[in-house]
Short mmCIF file of C-alpha atoms in Angstrom, two decimals:
data_model
loop_
_atom_site.label_atom_id
_atom_site.label_comp_id
_atom_site.label_asym_id
_atom_site.label_seq_id
_atom_site.Cartn_x
_atom_site.Cartn_y
_atom_site.Cartn_z
CA PRO T 1 4.49 -1.70 -9.46
CA GLN T 2 3.34 -1.51 -6.10
CA VAL T 3 2.22 -5.44 -4.82
CA ASN T 4 -0.16 -5.88 -1.21
CA GLU T 5 -1.18 -8.73 0.38
CA GLU T 6 -3.40 -8.58 3.52
CA ILE T 7 -3.51 -10.83 5.98
CA SER T 8 -6.39 -11.30 8.66
CA VAL T 9 -5.65 -12.73 12.21
CA LYS T 10 -7.00 -15.68 13.81
CA HIS T 11 -5.49 -17.68 18.05
CA LEU T 12 -5.69 -21.62 18.12
CA PRO T 13 -5.95 -23.41 21.63
CA SER T 14 -2.74 -23.58 23.30
CA THR T 15 -1.58 -23.72 27.02
CA GLU T 16 1.33 -22.36 26.92
CA PRO T 17 2.29 -19.08 28.82
CA ASP T 18 3.23 -17.68 25.05
CA PRO T 19 1.49 -18.93 23.01
CA HIS T 20 0.65 -16.89 19.71
CA VAL T 21 3.01 -15.65 16.95
CA VAL T 22 2.77 -14.10 14.23
CA ARG T 23 5.29 -12.66 11.39
CA VAL T 24 4.20 -11.54 8.14
CA GLY T 25 6.13 -9.91 5.21
CA TRP T 26 8.03 -10.53 2.68
CA SER T 27 11.49 -13.04 1.95
CA LEU T 28 13.11 -14.50 -1.21
CA ASP T 29 12.67 -18.11 -2.70
CA SER T 30 15.67 -18.87 -1.93
CA CYS T 31 15.65 -18.09 2.18
CA SER T 32 14.11 -20.56 5.17
CA THR T 33 11.09 -20.43 6.73
CA GLN T 34 12.42 -18.03 9.91
CA LEU T 35 11.38 -15.29 8.05
CA GLY T 36 13.07 -12.70 9.13
CA GLU T 37 15.91 -14.19 10.73
CA GLU T 38 18.91 -13.48 7.54
CA PRO T 39 19.42 -11.59 4.88
CA PHE T 40 16.85 -10.64 2.19
CA SER T 41 14.07 -12.03 4.47
CA TYR T 42 11.52 -8.86 5.61
CA GLY T 43 9.23 -9.58 9.21
CA TYR T 44 7.15 -7.53 11.04
CA GLY T 45 5.70 -9.76 14.27
CA GLY T 46 2.80 -8.62 16.72
CA THR T 47 4.69 -8.22 19.53
CA GLY T 48 5.45 -4.76 17.34
CA LYS T 49 9.13 -5.84 16.08
CA LYS T 50 10.51 -5.97 12.25
CA SER T 51 13.28 -7.79 11.28
CA THR T 52 15.36 -8.94 9.24
CA ASN T 53 18.97 -10.77 9.47
CA CYS T 54 17.95 -11.85 13.32
CA LYS T 55 18.35 -7.77 14.03
CA PHE T 56 14.93 -6.73 15.41
CA GLU T 57 13.89 -3.08 16.55
CA ASN T 58 10.82 -1.98 17.62
CA TYR T 59 8.56 -0.73 14.45
CA GLY T 60 4.13 0.17 14.14
CA GLU T 61 2.13 -1.29 16.54
CA THR T 62 1.37 -4.37 18.36
CA PHE T 63 -0.85 -6.64 16.45
CA ALA T 64 -3.67 -9.53 17.94
CA GLU T 65 -5.58 -11.12 16.73
CA ASN T 66 -8.66 -10.42 15.04
CA ASP T 67 -6.46 -7.17 13.64
CA VAL T 68 -5.59 -7.49 9.73
CA ILE T 69 -1.90 -6.61 8.48
CA ALA T 70 -1.66 -5.48 4.74
CA CYS T 71 2.04 -5.66 3.40
CA LEU T 72 3.30 -3.46 0.83
CA VAL T 73 6.29 -3.25 -0.84
CA ASP T 74 6.27 -0.08 -3.29
CA PHE T 75 9.08 -0.95 -6.50
CA GLU T 76 9.01 2.77 -7.62
CA CYS T 77 11.55 4.39 -5.65
CA GLY T 78 13.89 4.95 -7.39
CA GLU T 79 17.19 2.37 -6.76
CA GLU T 80 15.17 1.52 -3.67
CA VAL T 81 12.24 -1.64 -3.15
CA GLU T 82 10.08 0.00 -0.15
CA MET T 83 8.74 -2.02 2.12
CA SER T 84 5.98 -1.02 4.53
CA PHE T 85 2.85 -2.54 6.82
CA LEU T 86 -0.61 -1.21 7.38
CA LYS T 87 -2.79 -2.41 10.62
CA ASN T 88 -6.30 -2.32 10.16
CA GLY T 89 -6.09 -0.25 7.13
CA GLN T 90 -3.45 2.92 9.11
CA TRP T 91 -0.29 2.64 7.29
CA LEU T 92 2.55 2.18 9.74
CA GLY T 93 5.08 3.52 7.90
CA ALA T 94 8.28 2.43 6.12
CA ALA T 95 9.61 -0.89 7.78
CA PHE T 96 12.37 -1.55 5.34
CA ARG T 97 14.03 0.00 2.46
CA VAL T 98 16.35 -2.40 -0.04
CA ARG T 99 18.82 -1.38 -3.37
CA LYS T 100 17.61 -3.35 -6.27
CA GLU T 101 20.58 -3.72 -6.31
CA ALA T 102 21.28 -6.34 -3.49
CA LEU T 103 18.23 -8.14 -4.92
CA GLY T 104 19.92 -8.41 -8.31
CA GLY T 105 17.00 -9.53 -9.93
CA ARG T 106 15.48 -12.21 -7.29
CA ALA T 107 11.97 -11.95 -6.98
CA LEU T 108 10.46 -11.49 -3.30
CA PHE T 109 7.53 -13.97 -1.99
CA PRO T 110 4.12 -13.44 0.53
CA HIS T 111 5.44 -14.94 3.91
CA VAL T 112 4.34 -15.69 7.49
CA LEU T 113 5.54 -17.40 9.97
CA VAL T 114 3.11 -18.10 12.90
CA LYS T 115 2.54 -20.64 15.62
CA ASN T 116 -0.97 -21.60 17.01
CA CYS T 117 -3.05 -19.11 15.10
CA ALA T 118 -4.68 -19.49 12.23
CA ILE T 119 -4.07 -17.16 9.05
CA GLU T 120 -6.22 -16.09 6.04
CA PHE T 121 -4.85 -14.50 3.26
CA ASN T 122 -6.39 -12.33 0.74
CA PHE T 123 -4.51 -11.90 -2.47
CA GLY T 124 -6.88 -10.17 -4.37
CA GLN T 125 -9.20 -13.38 -4.63
CA ARG T 126 -12.02 -12.02 -1.88
CA GLU T 127 -14.68 -9.18 -3.17
CA GLU T 128 -14.32 -6.89 -1.20
CA THR T 129 -10.48 -5.83 1.23
CA PHE T 130 -10.53 -6.75 4.87
CA CYS T 131 -9.80 -2.74 5.02
CA SER T 132 -8.77 -0.69 2.30
CA VAL T 133 -5.69 0.02 0.28
CA PRO T 134 -4.09 2.32 -0.58
CA PRO T 135 -4.24 4.39 -3.98
CA GLY T 136 -1.46 2.78 -6.78
CA PHE T 137 -1.23 -0.22 -5.47
CA THR T 138 -2.43 -3.97 -6.74
CA PHE T 139 -3.51 -7.45 -5.14
CA ILE T 140 -0.51 -9.82 -5.99
CA GLN T 141 -3.27 -12.11 -7.46
CA HIS T 142 -4.54 -9.09 -10.36
CA LEU T 143 -1.06 -8.33 -11.55
CA PRO T 144 -0.01 -9.71 -14.74
CA LEU T 145 1.69 -13.49 -15.15
CA ALA T 146 4.72 -11.11 -17.00
CA GLN T 147 5.35 -9.39 -14.01
CA ARG T 148 4.88 -12.24 -11.07
CA LEU T 149 7.41 -15.61 -10.91
CA ARG T 150 6.31 -19.24 -9.93
CA GLY T 151 8.70 -20.48 -6.98
CA THR T 152 10.38 -23.38 -6.34
CA MET T 153 7.92 -26.29 -7.18
CA GLY T 154 8.13 -29.65 -4.99
CA PRO T 155 8.21 -32.84 -6.00
CA LYS T 156 5.77 -33.79 -7.77
CA SER T 157 4.65 -37.39 -6.37
CA LYS T 158 6.08 -39.46 -4.14
CA ALA T 159 7.95 -41.72 -6.49
CA GLU T 160 10.28 -37.74 -6.93
CA CYS T 161 11.06 -37.20 -3.28
CA GLU T 162 14.29 -37.92 -1.73
CA ILE T 163 15.19 -39.49 2.21
CA LEU T 164 19.26 -39.26 3.09
CA MET T 165 19.00 -39.81 6.43
CA MET T 166 22.21 -39.44 8.04
CA VAL T 167 24.05 -41.71 10.48
CA GLY T 168 27.02 -41.87 12.99
CA LEU T 169 29.03 -40.67 15.76
CA PRO T 170 27.61 -37.98 17.73
CA ALA T 171 29.26 -34.90 17.05
CA ALA T 172 30.73 -36.43 13.56
CA GLY T 173 29.18 -33.78 11.91
CA LYS T 174 26.27 -34.94 10.69
CA THR T 175 24.71 -32.15 10.39
CA THR T 176 27.00 -29.42 9.24
CA TRP T 177 26.89 -32.02 6.51
CA ALA T 178 23.08 -31.53 5.83
CA VAL T 179 23.23 -27.77 6.00
CA LYS T 180 26.10 -28.00 3.63
CA HIS T 181 24.20 -30.43 1.08
CA ALA T 182 20.77 -28.08 1.72
CA ALA T 183 22.17 -24.93 0.65
CA ALA T 184 23.91 -26.43 -1.72
CA ASN T 185 20.98 -27.53 -3.63
CA PRO T 186 18.68 -25.02 -2.66
CA SER T 187 15.75 -26.29 -5.88
CA LYS T 188 15.96 -29.33 -3.74
CA LYS T 189 14.63 -27.67 -0.65
CA TYR T 190 15.30 -29.92 1.97
CA ASN T 191 13.45 -30.18 5.57
CA ILE T 192 16.01 -30.73 7.50
CA LEU T 193 14.23 -33.43 10.66
CA GLY T 194 16.22 -33.68 14.08
CA THR T 195 16.08 -32.89 17.39
CA ASN T 196 18.72 -30.03 16.68
CA ALA T 197 17.10 -28.35 13.43
CA ILE T 198 14.53 -28.08 16.31
CA MET T 199 15.90 -27.02 18.73
CA ASP T 200 17.67 -24.20 16.18
CA LYS T 201 14.33 -22.79 15.42
CA MET T 202 13.37 -22.32 19.24
CA ARG T 203 14.34 -18.76 19.58
CA VAL T 204 13.81 -15.63 20.60
CA MET T 205 14.18 -12.30 19.48
CA GLY T 206 16.33 -14.06 16.94
CA LEU T 207 17.98 -15.15 20.00
CA ARG T 208 18.18 -18.95 20.55
CA ARG T 209 16.80 -20.22 23.13
CA GLN T 210 20.17 -22.44 24.78
CA ARG T 211 20.98 -19.07 25.49
CA ASN T 212 17.74 -18.43 27.31
CA TYR T 213 16.37 -20.82 28.50
CA ALA T 214 15.76 -20.54 32.41
CA GLY T 215 14.19 -24.04 32.96
CA ARG T 216 15.06 -27.77 32.65
CA TRP T 217 17.23 -28.55 30.45
CA ASP T 218 15.80 -32.25 29.36
CA VAL T 219 12.86 -30.69 29.77
CA LEU T 220 13.30 -28.74 26.78
CA ILE T 221 15.16 -31.48 24.70
CA GLN T 222 11.98 -34.17 25.61
CA GLN T 223 10.03 -30.96 23.68
CA ALA T 224 12.32 -30.58 20.50
CA THR T 225 11.68 -35.14 20.53
CA GLN T 226 8.44 -34.82 20.64
CA CYS T 227 8.41 -31.84 18.19
CA LEU T 228 10.48 -34.63 15.90
CA ASN T 229 8.12 -37.11 15.99
CA ARG T 230 5.12 -34.62 15.17
CA LEU T 231 6.71 -33.62 12.34
CA ILE T 232 7.77 -37.66 10.98
CA GLN T 233 4.20 -37.74 10.92
CA ILE T 234 3.18 -35.42 8.97
CA ALA T 235 6.68 -35.43 6.50
CA ALA T 236 4.69 -38.91 5.41
CA ARG T 237 2.39 -38.09 4.10
CA LYS T 238 4.20 -34.49 2.05
CA ARG T 239 5.94 -34.64 -1.19
CA ARG T 240 9.38 -32.75 -0.52
CA ASN T 241 12.51 -33.90 0.07
CA TYR T 242 13.94 -34.17 3.74
CA ILE T 243 17.30 -35.01 5.52
CA LEU T 244 16.64 -37.37 8.37
CA ASP T 245 19.24 -36.11 11.34
CA GLN T 246 18.82 -37.63 13.71
CA VAL T 247 20.94 -40.12 15.91
CA GLY T 248 19.41 -43.42 18.03
#
């Protein structure tokens, strides 16, 4: 089938110098939240870049507030799956082509990465589309159930949630163990909470912030700690599995 979804972008208030980030696309269920920064994760960002496996290339146009991006997947391209995007109804060309053999029958799921933005989705539930959709493409919600695959289900109750707390001296290998344990148990969808994990997600064009940070290092650490404290507050309200990887 040829599959489509629409995303409408709204900016939220922020005091940061570069506050708004939007990246949309498709990923396998096993991929992390960092869209476009690992294999089988394909993103198109508001900076006019496409990325997969941390390789960023120019694509299409920049987009921002009030723009509508349609994400298209075409499974009728012979031995390949083609992913492309529309901006406000205008096709931007093919962004990614992946051999079906490489996907191995695994499903692609809609994926969005945002920072200080509100996103409205249209999977087909709206009576009217945000923009015109190319002929032949079908919204995900309109596909027969037999052609859809449910993503990994989280814990049904807080009683079923797992929380693992790492204990040990600095540089003892706690983070390495946590990452390996999460990778070895993909069905658990562990969320690793710690400043190391947060710093790893602070990337600029796929590069770790530690490698291109020009400010004071203690300020960056302070920001990561503030983020961690907020994430722990949010985690207490969610039904998910966690690994707490933080010293002190």
